[in-house]
Coordinates of C-alpha atoms in Angstrom, one line a residue:
X188 CA 23.9 7.5 -8.5
X189 CA 22.2 4.2 -7.7
X190 CA 22.8 2.7 -4.3
X191 CA 21.8 -0.3 -2.3
X192 CA 21.9 -0.7 1.5
X193 CA 25.3 -2.0 2.5
X194 CA 24.0 -4.7 4.8
X195 CA 21.0 -6.0 6.8
X196 CA 18.9 -3.3 8.4
X197 CA 16.5 -3.1 11.3
X198 CA 13.1 -1.9 10.0
X199 CA 9.7 -1.2 11.6
X200 CA 6.5 -1.9 9.7
X201 CA 3.2 -0.6 11.1
X202 CA 0.1 -2.3 9.7
X203 CA 2.2 -5.5 9.4
X204 CA -0.8 -7.8 9.4
X205 CA -2.5 -5.9 6.6
X206 CA -2.6 -6.9 2.9
X207 CA 0.4 -4.8 1.8
X208 CA 2.2 -4.7 5.1
X209 CA 2.4 -8.5 5.3
X210 CA 3.9 -8.7 1.8
X211 CA 6.4 -5.9 2.7
X212 CA 7.5 -7.8 5.9
X213 CA 8.0 -11.0 4.0
X214 CA 10.1 -9.3 1.3
X215 CA 12.3 -7.5 3.8
X216 CA 12.9 -10.7 5.7
X217 CA 13.8 -12.5 2.5
X218 CA 16.4 -9.8 1.8
X219 CA 18.1 -10.4 5.2
X220 CA 16.7 -7.5 7.2
X221 CA 15.3 -7.6 10.7
X222 CA 11.6 -6.6 11.0
X223 CA 9.5 -5.5 13.9
X224 CA 5.8 -5.5 13.0
X225 CA 3.0 -3.6 14.7
X226 CA -0.7 -4.2 14.2
X227 CA -3.9 -4.0 16.3
X228 CA -5.9 -6.1 13.9
X229 CA -8.5 -3.3 13.3
X230 CA -8.4 -4.4 9.6
X231 CA -5.3 -6.6 9.5
X232 CA -5.6 -10.4 9.7
X233 CA -3.6 -12.8 11.8
X234 CA -3.4 -15.3 9.0
X235 CA -1.5 -12.8 6.9
X236 CA 1.4 -13.2 9.3
X237 CA 1.5 -17.0 9.1
X238 CA 4.0 -17.3 6.3
X239 CA 6.7 -15.6 8.3
X240 CA 5.5 -15.4 11.9
X241 CA 8.1 -17.9 13.1
X242 CA 11.0 -16.3 11.3
X243 CA 13.9 -15.6 13.7
X244 CA 14.3 -12.0 12.5
X245 CA 10.6 -11.1 12.8
X246 CA 9.2 -9.7 16.0
X247 CA 5.5 -8.9 16.3
X248 CA 3.8 -6.5 18.7
X249 CA 0.0 -6.3 18.9
X250 CA -0.3 -2.6 19.6
X251 CA -1.9 0.6 18.3
X252 CA 0.0 3.4 16.6
X253 CA -2.0 5.8 18.7
X254 CA -0.3 4.7 21.9
X255 CA 2.1 7.3 23.3
X256 CA 5.7 6.0 23.6
X257 CA 5.2 3.2 21.1
X258 CA 8.3 3.8 19.1
X259 CA 10.4 4.4 22.2
X260 CA 9.3 1.0 23.6
X261 CA 10.2 -0.8 20.4
X262 CA 13.5 1.0 20.3
X263 CA 14.3 -0.3 23.8
X264 CA 13.2 -3.8 22.8
X265 CA 15.0 -4.1 19.5
X266 CA 17.6 -1.3 19.2
X267 CA 17.5 1.6 16.8
X268 CA 15.6 1.4 13.6
X269 CA 17.0 2.4 10.3
X270 CA 13.7 2.7 8.5
X271 CA 10.1 3.1 9.5
X272 CA 7.5 1.9 7.0
X273 CA 4.2 3.5 8.2
X274 CA 1.2 1.6 6.7
X275 CA -1.1 1.4 9.7
X276 CA -4.3 3.5 9.3
X277 CA -8.0 3.5 9.2
X278 CA -8.5 2.5 5.6
X279 CA -12.2 2.5 5.2
X280 CA -13.7 5.6 3.5
X281 CA -17.2 4.9 4.8
X282 CA -15.9 4.4 8.3
X283 CA -14.0 7.7 8.1
X284 CA -17.3 9.5 7.1
X285 CA -19.0 8.0 10.2
X286 CA -16.0 8.5 12.5
X287 CA -14.2 11.6 11.2
X288 CA -12.5 12.6 14.5
X289 CA -11.1 9.1 15.0
X290 CA -9.9 9.1 11.4
X291 CA -8.0 12.4 11.8
X292 CA -6.5 11.2 15.1
X293 CA -5.2 7.9 13.7
X294 CA -4.3 8.8 10.1
X295 CA -2.9 12.3 10.7
X296 CA -2.0 13.1 14.3
X297 CA -0.6 9.6 15.1
X298 CA 1.5 9.8 12.0
X299 CA 3.0 13.1 13.0
X300 CA 3.7 11.9 16.5
X301 CA 5.4 8.8 15.1
X302 CA 7.4 11.0 12.7
X303 CA 8.6 13.2 15.6
X304 CA 9.5 10.2 17.8
X305 CA 11.5 8.8 14.9
X306 CA 13.5 12.0 14.8
X307 CA 14.3 11.8 18.5
X308 CA 15.4 8.2 18.1
X309 CA 17.7 8.6 15.1
X310 CA 15.6 6.9 12.4
X311 CA 17.1 7.7 9.0
X312 CA 14.2 7.2 6.6
X313 CA 10.4 7.2 7.0
X314 CA 8.1 5.9 4.3
X315 CA 4.4 6.7 4.5
X316 CA 1.4 5.0 2.9
X317 CA -0.3 7.9 1.3
X318 CA -3.4 7.3 -0.9
X319 CA -4.9 8.2 -4.3
X320 CA -7.8 9.4 -2.2
X321 CA -5.7 12.5 -1.5
X322 CA -6.7 13.7 -4.9
X323 CA -10.4 13.9 -4.2
X324 CA -12.5 14.9 -7.2
X325 CA -10.4 15.7 -10.2
X326 CA -11.4 16.3 -13.8
X327 CA -8.0 15.9 -15.5
X328 CA -6.2 12.5 -16.0
X329 CA -3.7 11.2 -15.4
X330 CA -3.3 12.5 -11.8
X331 CA 0.0 14.2 -11.0
X332 CA 1.5 14.7 -7.6
X333 CA 0.9 18.5 -7.7
X334 CA -2.9 18.0 -8.4
X335 CA -3.7 17.5 -4.7
X336 CA -3.7 20.7 -2.5
X337 CA -5.5 22.8 0.0
X338 CA -8.3 23.5 -2.6
X339 CA -8.9 19.8 -3.3
X340 CA -12.6 18.6 -3.0
X341 CA -12.0 15.6 -0.8
X342 CA -14.7 13.0 -0.8
X343 CA -14.1 11.9 2.8
X344 CA -12.1 12.6 6.0
X345 CA -9.9 9.6 5.0
X346 CA -8.6 11.5 1.9
X347 CA -8.1 14.8 3.7
X348 CA -6.3 13.1 6.7
X349 CA -4.0 11.2 4.4
X350 CA -3.2 14.4 2.5
X351 CA -2.3 16.3 5.7
X352 CA -0.1 13.4 6.9
X353 CA 1.6 13.2 3.5
X354 CA 2.5 16.9 3.6
X355 CA 3.9 16.5 7.1
X356 CA 6.1 13.6 6.0
X357 CA 7.3 14.8 2.6
X358 CA 8.0 18.4 3.6
X359 CA 10.4 17.4 6.3
X360 CA 13.9 18.9 5.9
X361 CA 15.7 16.9 8.6
X362 CA 16.1 13.3 9.7
X363 CA 14.2 11.1 9.2
X364 CA 13.9 11.9 5.6
X365 CA 10.3 11.3 4.5
X366 CA 8.6 9.9 1.4
X367 CA 4.9 9.4 0.9
X368 CA 3.6 6.9 -1.7
X369 CA 0.2 7.6 -3.1
X370 CA -0.8 4.1 -4.1
X371 CA -3.7 3.6 -6.5
X372 CA -5.8 0.4 -6.7
X373 CA -3.6 -2.4 -5.2
X374 CA -4.5 -6.0 -5.7
X375 CA -3.0 -9.5 -5.3
X376 CA -2.8 -12.5 -2.9
X377 CA -4.0 -12.0 0.7
X378 CA -6.6 -9.4 -0.2
X379 CA -9.6 -10.6 1.6
X380 CA -12.7 -10.5 -0.6
X381 CA -15.1 -10.6 2.4
X382 CA -13.5 -7.5 4.0
X383 CA -15.3 -4.2 3.7
X384 CA -11.9 -2.7 3.0
X385 CA -11.2 -4.9 0.0
X386 CA -10.9 -3.8 -3.6
X387 CA -12.9 -4.7 -6.7
X388 CA -10.5 -7.2 -8.0
X389 CA -10.6 -9.5 -5.0
X390 CA -14.4 -9.4 -5.0
X391 CA -14.6 -10.1 -8.7
X392 CA -12.1 -13.0 -8.5
X393 CA -14.0 -14.4 -5.5
X394 CA -17.3 -14.3 -7.4
X395 CA -15.8 -15.8 -10.6
X396 CA -14.0 -18.7 -8.8
X397 CA -17.3 -19.4 -6.9
X398 CA -19.2 -19.4 -10.2
X399 CA -21.4 -16.4 -9.2
X400 CA -22.2 -13.4 -11.5
X401 CA -19.9 -10.4 -11.2
X402 CA -21.7 -7.3 -9.9
X403 CA -20.8 -4.1 -11.7
X404 CA -22.2 -0.7 -10.4
X405 CA -23.3 1.7 -13.0
X406 CA -22.4 1.3 -16.6
X407 CA -19.0 -0.2 -15.9
X408 CA -17.2 2.4 -18.0
X409 CA -15.7 4.0 -15.0
X410 CA -11.9 3.5 -14.9
X411 CA -9.3 2.6 -12.3
X412 CA -5.5 2.2 -12.2
X413 CA -4.6 -1.3 -10.9
X414 CA -1.1 -2.1 -9.5
X415 CA 0.0 -5.5 -8.3
X416 CA 1.1 -5.8 -4.6
X417 CA 4.6 -7.1 -5.4
X418 CA 5.3 -4.0 -7.4
X419 CA 4.0 -1.8 -4.6
X420 CA 6.4 -3.5 -2.2
X421 CA 9.3 -2.7 -4.5
X422 CA 8.2 0.9 -4.6
X423 CA 8.4 1.0 -0.8
X424 CA 11.9 -0.3 -0.8
X425 CA 13.0 2.2 -3.5
X426 CA 11.4 5.0 -1.5
X427 CA 13.3 4.0 1.6
X428 CA 16.6 4.0 -0.1
X429 CA 15.9 7.4 -1.8
X430 CA 15.0 8.9 1.6
X431 CA 18.2 7.5 3.2
X432 CA 20.3 9.0 0.4
X433 CA 18.8 12.5 0.6
X434 CA 20.9 15.0 2.4
X435 CA 18.7 18.1 2.3
X436 CA 15.5 19.4 1.0
X437 CA 12.2 17.5 1.0
X438 CA 12.3 14.0 -0.5
X439 CA 9.0 13.8 -2.2
X440 CA 5.5 12.5 -2.9
X441 CA 5.1 9.8 -5.5
X442 CA 2.2 8.1 -7.3
X443 CA 2.4 4.3 -7.4
X444 CA 0.2 2.8 -10.1
X445 CA 0.4 1.2 -13.5
X446 CA -0.2 4.5 -15.3
X447 CA -3.0 2.8 -17.4
X448 CA -6.7 3.1 -17.0
X449 CA -8.9 0.0 -17.0
X450 CA -12.7 0.1 -17.4
X451 CA -14.4 -1.9 -14.7
X452 CA -16.5 -3.8 -17.2
X453 CA -13.4 -4.8 -19.1
X454 CA -11.8 -6.0 -15.9
X455 CA -14.9 -8.1 -15.2
X456 CA -14.7 -9.7 -18.7
X457 CA -11.0 -10.4 -18.3
X458 CA -11.5 -12.1 -15.0
X459 CA -14.3 -14.3 -16.5
X460 CA -11.9 -15.3 -19.3
X461 CA -9.0 -16.1 -17.0
X462 CA -11.1 -18.1 -14.6
X463 CA -12.6 -19.9 -17.6
X464 CA -16.1 -19.0 -16.6
X465 CA -19.0 -18.0 -18.8
X466 CA -19.2 -14.2 -19.0
X467 CA -21.9 -13.4 -16.4
X468 CA -22.1 -9.8 -15.3
X469 CA -24.9 -8.1 -13.4
X470 CA -25.2 -4.3 -13.6
X471 CA -26.6 -2.5 -10.6
X472 CA -27.4 1.1 -9.8
X473 CA -24.4 3.4 -9.6
X474 CA -23.1 4.0 -6.1
X475 CA -23.3 7.5 -4.8
X476 CA -19.9 9.1 -4.2
X477 CA -17.9 6.9 -6.6
X478 CA -15.5 8.8 -8.7
X479 CA -15.7 8.3 -12.4
X480 CA -12.0 8.0 -13.4
X481 CA -8.7 7.6 -11.6
X482 CA -5.4 7.0 -13.3
X483 CA -1.9 7.8 -12.0
X484 CA 0.9 9.5 -13.7
X485 CA 4.0 7.6 -12.7
X486 CA 6.5 9.8 -14.5
X487 CA 8.0 11.2 -11.2
X488 CA 8.7 7.9 -9.5
X489 CA 10.1 6.5 -12.7
X490 CA 12.4 9.5 -13.1
X491 CA 13.5 10.0 -9.5
X492 CA 13.6 6.4 -8.1
X493 CA 13.9 4.3 -11.2
X494 CA 10.7 2.4 -10.3
X495 CA 8.2 1.0 -12.8
X496 CA 5.7 -1.8 -12.4
X497 CA 6.9 -5.1 -13.8
X498 CA 3.7 -7.2 -13.5
X499 CA 1.0 -6.5 -16.0
X500 CA -2.7 -6.7 -15.2
X501 CA -3.3 -10.1 -16.8
X502 CA -0.3 -11.8 -15.1
X503 CA -1.2 -10.2 -11.8
X504 CA -4.8 -11.5 -12.1
X505 CA -3.5 -15.0 -12.9
X506 CA -1.4 -15.0 -9.7
X507 CA -4.4 -13.6 -7.7
X508 CA -6.8 -16.3 -9.1
X509 CA -4.3 -19.0 -8.4
X510 CA -4.0 -17.8 -4.8
X511 CA -7.8 -17.5 -4.4
X512 CA -8.3 -21.0 -5.6
X513 CA -6.0 -22.3 -3.0
X514 CA -7.1 -19.9 -0.2
X515 CA -9.3 -22.5 1.5
X516 CA -6.2 -23.6 3.4
X517 CA -3.8 -20.8 2.9
X518 CA -2.3 -20.6 6.5
X519 CA 1.0 -22.2 7.5
X520 CA 2.4 -22.3 4.0
X521 CA 5.7 -20.7 3.5
X522 CA 5.4 -18.2 0.6
X523 CA 8.2 -18.1 -1.9
X524 CA 10.1 -14.7 -2.1
X525 CA 9.9 -12.8 -5.3
X526 CA 12.8 -12.6 -7.7
X527 CA 15.4 -9.9 -7.1
X528 CA 14.5 -8.0 -10.2
X529 CA 18.1 -8.3 -11.5
X530 CA 16.7 -8.5 -15.0
X531 CA 15.6 -4.9 -14.8
X532 CA 17.6 -1.7 -15.0
X533 CA 19.5 -0.7 -11.8
X534 CA 17.3 1.0 -9.2
X535 CA 17.6 2.5 -5.7
X536 CA 16.7 -0.4 -3.3
X537 CA 16.7 -0.9 0.4

């Protein structure tokens, strides 16, 4: 049975100043919910908050998720939370290799503590930002949720810590009900091309808009699964509603992607065409440690939550290019909320 929340809810978003977190906050506010956002700006950006920072139902706290008593303090300040969206993390794979203990502390142990505190404070649903990095090195595509396990060959502490946190969240059999979303290559507006945490699309678009050659590592035939940020936000909302409705048993782990592989060199050519630039691609040596192929199976999330991506790669790139071209003065502009998706089949939504 499909359900929607009966009225406005109070939500907590950790990593609120991040690329995805800021889009999620903006969408929740547009739907009438109250949002408390937490970020310590380790990788988040203050300007990501600008479109909604002055919203009367948005409350921001510059704090770390590793602080003991964080959720209790926020509970006292704002009242009980219906849903916690936990996106804050160390997101850099190279950083996790250099700082493994810090990565496990932030990405795993802080998540478990937040989950336990959520139980004590009566939170109903807990949605965690898992990662495709949880799959490590895999030979078979597309990747299905059961492909990650204790025998996985992880490439970094980041992937292993995310896997451990995912298992803690999704195996929970009491409130708050937990869902982990293993997102693949997310892209879209607000993804900073200058950041070491940024993805290939933001860097390619930045190069193309500036008229510079696009740099491809290796032969360019490696593939990735790209999903637009607005679709990812909708997946978070559907996951929250699913967790809220679940009465017993574990809720689940779901891949979030397009389900379609795209070769990096084809992506570069497409961006050149969409930016109306001459095709100028520079090939460099392959980077050590890069996986060859990564594609999500999205059968489970489509079957269980009724979610599917609505924005194809070309349309998503057009929106990203448009934003990048206007990003010289992006702050202080009120972004328009997305459509409500009413043209699609009914889905579970928060």
